[in-house]
Tab-separated table of C-alpha atoms in Angstrom:
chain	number	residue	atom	x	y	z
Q	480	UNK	CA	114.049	149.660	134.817
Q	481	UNK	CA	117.803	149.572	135.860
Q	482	UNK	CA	119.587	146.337	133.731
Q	483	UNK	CA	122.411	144.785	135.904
Q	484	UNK	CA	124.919	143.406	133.186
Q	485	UNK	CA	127.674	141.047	134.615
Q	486	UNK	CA	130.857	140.062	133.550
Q	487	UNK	CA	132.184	137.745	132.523
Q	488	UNK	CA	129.289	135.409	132.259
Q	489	UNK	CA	132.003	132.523	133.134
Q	490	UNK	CA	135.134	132.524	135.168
Q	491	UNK	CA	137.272	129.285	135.091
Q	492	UNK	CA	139.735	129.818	138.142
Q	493	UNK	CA	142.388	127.644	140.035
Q	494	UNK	CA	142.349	126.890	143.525
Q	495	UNK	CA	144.142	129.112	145.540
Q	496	UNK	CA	144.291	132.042	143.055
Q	497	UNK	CA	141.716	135.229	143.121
Q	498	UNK	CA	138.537	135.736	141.130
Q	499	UNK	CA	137.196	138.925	140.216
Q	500	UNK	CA	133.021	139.109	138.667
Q	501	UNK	CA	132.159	143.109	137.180
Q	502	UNK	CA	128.727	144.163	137.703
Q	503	UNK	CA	127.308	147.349	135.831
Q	504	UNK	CA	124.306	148.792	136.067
Q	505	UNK	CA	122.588	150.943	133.609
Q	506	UNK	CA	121.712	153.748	135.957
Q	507	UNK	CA	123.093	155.085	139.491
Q	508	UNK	CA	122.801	153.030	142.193
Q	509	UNK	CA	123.337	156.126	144.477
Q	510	UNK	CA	119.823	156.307	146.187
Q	511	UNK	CA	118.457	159.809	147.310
Q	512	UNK	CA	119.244	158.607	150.828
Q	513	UNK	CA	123.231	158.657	149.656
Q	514	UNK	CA	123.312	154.666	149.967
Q	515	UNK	CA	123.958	152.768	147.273
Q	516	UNK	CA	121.963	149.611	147.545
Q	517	UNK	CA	123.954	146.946	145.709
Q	518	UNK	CA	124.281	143.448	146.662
Q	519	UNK	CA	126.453	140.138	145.758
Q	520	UNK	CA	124.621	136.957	146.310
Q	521	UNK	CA	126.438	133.485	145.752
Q	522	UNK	CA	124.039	130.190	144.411
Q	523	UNK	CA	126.211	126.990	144.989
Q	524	UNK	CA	124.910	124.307	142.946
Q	525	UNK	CA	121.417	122.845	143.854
Q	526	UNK	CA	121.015	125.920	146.411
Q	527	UNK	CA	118.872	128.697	146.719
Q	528	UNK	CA	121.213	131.786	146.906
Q	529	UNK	CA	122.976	133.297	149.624
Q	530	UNK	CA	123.763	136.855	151.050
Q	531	UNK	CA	126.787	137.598	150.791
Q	532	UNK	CA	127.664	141.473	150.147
Q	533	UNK	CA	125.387	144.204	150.772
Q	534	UNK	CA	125.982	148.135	150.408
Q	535	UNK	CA	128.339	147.526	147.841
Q	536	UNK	CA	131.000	146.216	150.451
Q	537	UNK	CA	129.983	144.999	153.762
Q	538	UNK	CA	129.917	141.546	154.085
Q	539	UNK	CA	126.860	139.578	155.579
Q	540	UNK	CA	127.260	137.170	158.760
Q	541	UNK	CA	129.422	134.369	158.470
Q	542	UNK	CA	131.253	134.904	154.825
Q	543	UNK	CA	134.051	134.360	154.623
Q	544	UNK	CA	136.807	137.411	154.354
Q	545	UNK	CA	138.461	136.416	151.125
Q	546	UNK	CA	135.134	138.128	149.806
Q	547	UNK	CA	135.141	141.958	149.212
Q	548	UNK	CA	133.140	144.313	147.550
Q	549	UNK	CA	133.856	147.590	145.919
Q	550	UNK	CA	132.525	150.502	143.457
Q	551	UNK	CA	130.961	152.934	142.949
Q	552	UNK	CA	127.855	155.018	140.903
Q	553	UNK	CA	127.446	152.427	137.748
Q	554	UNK	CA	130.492	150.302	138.481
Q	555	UNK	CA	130.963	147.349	140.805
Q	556	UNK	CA	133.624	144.521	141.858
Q	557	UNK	CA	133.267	141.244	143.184
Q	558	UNK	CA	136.233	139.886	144.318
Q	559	UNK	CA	137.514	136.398	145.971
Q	560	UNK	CA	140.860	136.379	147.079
Q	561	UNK	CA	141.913	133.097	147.049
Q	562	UNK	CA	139.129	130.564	145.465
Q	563	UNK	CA	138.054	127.382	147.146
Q	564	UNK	CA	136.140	124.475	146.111
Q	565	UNK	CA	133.292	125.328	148.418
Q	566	UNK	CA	133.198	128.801	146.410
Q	567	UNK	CA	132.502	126.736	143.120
Q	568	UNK	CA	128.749	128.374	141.969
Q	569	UNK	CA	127.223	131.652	140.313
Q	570	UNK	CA	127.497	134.917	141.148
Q	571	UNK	CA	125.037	137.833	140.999
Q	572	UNK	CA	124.702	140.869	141.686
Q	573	UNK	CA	121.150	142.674	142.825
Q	574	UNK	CA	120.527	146.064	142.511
Q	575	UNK	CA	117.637	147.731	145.154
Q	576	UNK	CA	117.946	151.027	144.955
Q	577	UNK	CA	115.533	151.629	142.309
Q	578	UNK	CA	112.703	151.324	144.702
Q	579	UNK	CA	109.994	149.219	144.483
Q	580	UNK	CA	111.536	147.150	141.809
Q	581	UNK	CA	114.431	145.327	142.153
Q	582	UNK	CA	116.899	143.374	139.554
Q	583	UNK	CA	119.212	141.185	139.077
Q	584	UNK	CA	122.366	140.860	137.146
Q	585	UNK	CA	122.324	137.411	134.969
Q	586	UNK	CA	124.590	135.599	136.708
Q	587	UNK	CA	128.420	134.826	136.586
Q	588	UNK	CA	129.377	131.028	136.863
Q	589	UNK	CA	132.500	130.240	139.101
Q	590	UNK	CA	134.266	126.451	138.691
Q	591	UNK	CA	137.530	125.270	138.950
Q	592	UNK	CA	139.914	124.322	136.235
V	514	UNK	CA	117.145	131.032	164.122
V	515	UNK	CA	115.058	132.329	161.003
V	516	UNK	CA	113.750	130.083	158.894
V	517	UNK	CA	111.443	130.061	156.101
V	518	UNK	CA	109.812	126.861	154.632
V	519	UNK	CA	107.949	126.446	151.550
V	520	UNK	CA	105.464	124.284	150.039
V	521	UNK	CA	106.200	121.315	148.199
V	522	UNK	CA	106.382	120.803	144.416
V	523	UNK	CA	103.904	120.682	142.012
V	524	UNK	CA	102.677	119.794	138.601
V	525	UNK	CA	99.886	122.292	136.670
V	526	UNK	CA	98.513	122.022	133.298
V	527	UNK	CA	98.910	125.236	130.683
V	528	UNK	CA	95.841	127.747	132.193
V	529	UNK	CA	95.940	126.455	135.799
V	530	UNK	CA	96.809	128.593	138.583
V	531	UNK	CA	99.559	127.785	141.366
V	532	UNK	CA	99.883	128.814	144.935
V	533	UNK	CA	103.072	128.670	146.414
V	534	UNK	CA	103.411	129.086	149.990
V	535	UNK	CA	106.338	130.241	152.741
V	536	UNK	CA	106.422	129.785	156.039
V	537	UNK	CA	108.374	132.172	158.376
V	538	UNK	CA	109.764	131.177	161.940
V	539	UNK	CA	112.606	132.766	164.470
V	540	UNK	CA	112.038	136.597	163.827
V	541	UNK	CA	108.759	138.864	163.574
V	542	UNK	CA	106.924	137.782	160.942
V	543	UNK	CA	105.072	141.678	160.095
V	544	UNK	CA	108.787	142.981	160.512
V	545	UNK	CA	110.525	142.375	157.234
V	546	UNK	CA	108.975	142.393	153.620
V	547	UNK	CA	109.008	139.181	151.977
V	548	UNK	CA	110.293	139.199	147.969
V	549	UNK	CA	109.532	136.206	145.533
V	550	UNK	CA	112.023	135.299	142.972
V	551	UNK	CA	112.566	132.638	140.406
V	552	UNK	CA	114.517	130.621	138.535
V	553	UNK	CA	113.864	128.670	135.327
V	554	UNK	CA	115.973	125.765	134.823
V	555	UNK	CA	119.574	126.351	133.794
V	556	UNK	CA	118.293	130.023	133.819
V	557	UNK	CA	119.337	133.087	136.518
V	558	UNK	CA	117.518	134.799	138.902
V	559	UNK	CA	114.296	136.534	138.241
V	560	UNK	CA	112.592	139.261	140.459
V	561	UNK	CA	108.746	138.605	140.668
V	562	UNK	CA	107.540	141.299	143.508
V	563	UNK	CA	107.169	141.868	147.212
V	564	UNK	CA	104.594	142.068	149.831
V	565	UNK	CA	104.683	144.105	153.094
V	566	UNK	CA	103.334	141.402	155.692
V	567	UNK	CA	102.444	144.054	158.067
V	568	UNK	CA	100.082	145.859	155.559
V	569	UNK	CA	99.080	143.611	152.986
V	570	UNK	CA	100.853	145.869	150.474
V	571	UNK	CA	102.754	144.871	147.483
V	572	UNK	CA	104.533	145.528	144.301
V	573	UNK	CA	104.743	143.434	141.489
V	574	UNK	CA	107.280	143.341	138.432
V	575	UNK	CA	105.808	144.716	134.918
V	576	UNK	CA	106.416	141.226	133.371
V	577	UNK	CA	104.078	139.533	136.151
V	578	UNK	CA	100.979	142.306	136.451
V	579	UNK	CA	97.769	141.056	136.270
V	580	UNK	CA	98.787	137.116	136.776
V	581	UNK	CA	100.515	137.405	140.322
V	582	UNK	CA	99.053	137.951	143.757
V	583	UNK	CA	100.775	137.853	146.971
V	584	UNK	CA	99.091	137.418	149.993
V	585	UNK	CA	99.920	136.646	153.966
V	586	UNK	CA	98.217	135.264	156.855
V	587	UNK	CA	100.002	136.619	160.005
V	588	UNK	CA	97.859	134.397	162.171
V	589	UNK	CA	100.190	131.578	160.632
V	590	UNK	CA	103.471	134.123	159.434
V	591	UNK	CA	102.585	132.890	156.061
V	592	UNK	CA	103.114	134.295	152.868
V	593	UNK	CA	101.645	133.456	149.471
V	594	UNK	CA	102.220	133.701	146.143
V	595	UNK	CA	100.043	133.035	143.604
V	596	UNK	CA	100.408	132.839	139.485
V	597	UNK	CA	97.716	132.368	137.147
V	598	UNK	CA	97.394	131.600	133.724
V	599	UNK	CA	100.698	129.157	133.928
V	600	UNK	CA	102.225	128.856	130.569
V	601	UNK	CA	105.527	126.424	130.247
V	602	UNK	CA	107.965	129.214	130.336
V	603	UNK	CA	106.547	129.546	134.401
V	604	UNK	CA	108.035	125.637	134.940
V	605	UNK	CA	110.596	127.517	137.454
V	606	UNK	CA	112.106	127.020	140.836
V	607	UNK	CA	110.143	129.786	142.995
V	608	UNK	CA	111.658	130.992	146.000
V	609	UNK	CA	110.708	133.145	148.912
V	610	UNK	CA	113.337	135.466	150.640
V	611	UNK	CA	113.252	138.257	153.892
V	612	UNK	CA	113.933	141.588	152.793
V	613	UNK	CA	116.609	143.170	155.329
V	614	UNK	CA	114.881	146.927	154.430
V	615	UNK	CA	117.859	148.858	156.522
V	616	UNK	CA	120.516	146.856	153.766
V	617	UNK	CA	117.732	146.083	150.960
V	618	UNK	CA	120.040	142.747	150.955
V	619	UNK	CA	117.803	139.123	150.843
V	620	UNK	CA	118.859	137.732	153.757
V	621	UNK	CA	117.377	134.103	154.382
V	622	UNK	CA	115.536	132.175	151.546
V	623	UNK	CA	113.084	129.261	151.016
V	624	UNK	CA	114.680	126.578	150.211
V	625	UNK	CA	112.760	126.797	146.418
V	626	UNK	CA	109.621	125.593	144.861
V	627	UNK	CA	109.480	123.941	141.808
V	628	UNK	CA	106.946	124.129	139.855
V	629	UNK	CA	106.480	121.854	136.414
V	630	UNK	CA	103.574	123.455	133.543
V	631	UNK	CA	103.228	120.791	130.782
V	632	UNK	CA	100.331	119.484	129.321
């Protein structure tokens, strides 16, 4: 199976300043269709999760712009340009292309000094 | 607008079984595979398996073979999932999500299931 490893696992940040979350995974994510199926999903506290990047960089309907994606292969970027209280949460990253099994990274916590 | 609404919480002794269901609304129900994932307390985010709701089909992760089953009734656009054998590691929130297959992104989720093994 394809392990997702995040870092860091914890990302104090103050408002108004970016955030960046690494996500690596232990194999390609290039699929044999020449996507790579990597995802960013955001769980705000007492939430179930939410969509928020998908094909390494396009963002789902309704986020927000100060999130981006980027990477490549093995190597991905989460990025939030300027942090706001509502982004306060954790962080993973999902991995798909390894069809039929998907995973998960473990998680990177976002809060607010 | 798509929703998907599952069953409320519940409480099983060590060896029961639970069924956890999610119930799909706003979109074609047969359309979109429907992944199970869950989350222990203070833990992340585990994968559990799928089901294809138009076929009946589905594909389960190593760790759950042989004590998960997930079933649908289209009649209803209701999915299922079922784990036997609880243990207390299993006390976990369990959520349901759409599969957007053209992305492979989750796209709407249940809002969770929690579900408490102790003795």
């Amino acid at each position: 199976d394809i392990v997702m490893t995040q870092t860091p696992l914890s990302s104090p940040v103050t408002l108004g300043q970016p955030a960046s979350i690494s996500c690596r995974s232990s194999q390609s994510l290039v699929h044999s269709d020449g996507n790579t199926y990597l995802s960013w999903l955001q769980q705000r506290p007492g939430q179930p999760p939410r969509l928020l990047i998908y094909k390494i960089s396009n963002r789902f309907s309704g986020v927000p712009d100060r999130f981006s994606g980027s990477g490549a292969g093995t190597d991905f970027t989460l990025k939030i340009s300027r942090v706001e209280a509502e982004d306060v949460g954790v962080y993973y990253c999902m991995q798909a292309t390894q069809f039929p099994l998907w995973t998960f990274g473990q998680g990177t916590k976002v809060e607010i000094k | 607008q798509v929703q998907l609404v599952q069953s409320g919480a519940e409480v099983k002794k060590p060896g029961a079984s639970v069924k956890v269901s999610c119930k799909a609304s706003g979109y074609t129900f047969t359309g979109y595979y429907m992944h199970w994932v869950r989350q222990a307390p203070g833990q992340g985010l585990e994968w559990m398996g799928w089901i294809n709701p138009n076929s009946g089909g589905t594909n389960y992760a190593q760790k759950f073979q042989g004590r998960v089953t997930m079933t649908r009734d289209t009649s209803i656009s209701t999915a299922y999932m079922e784990l036997s054998r609880l243990r207390s590691d299993d006390t976990a929130v369990y959520y349901c999500a759409r599969l957007q297959w053209l992305v492979r992104g989750l796209d709407y989720w249940g809002q969770g299931t929690l579900v408490t093994v102790s003795s």
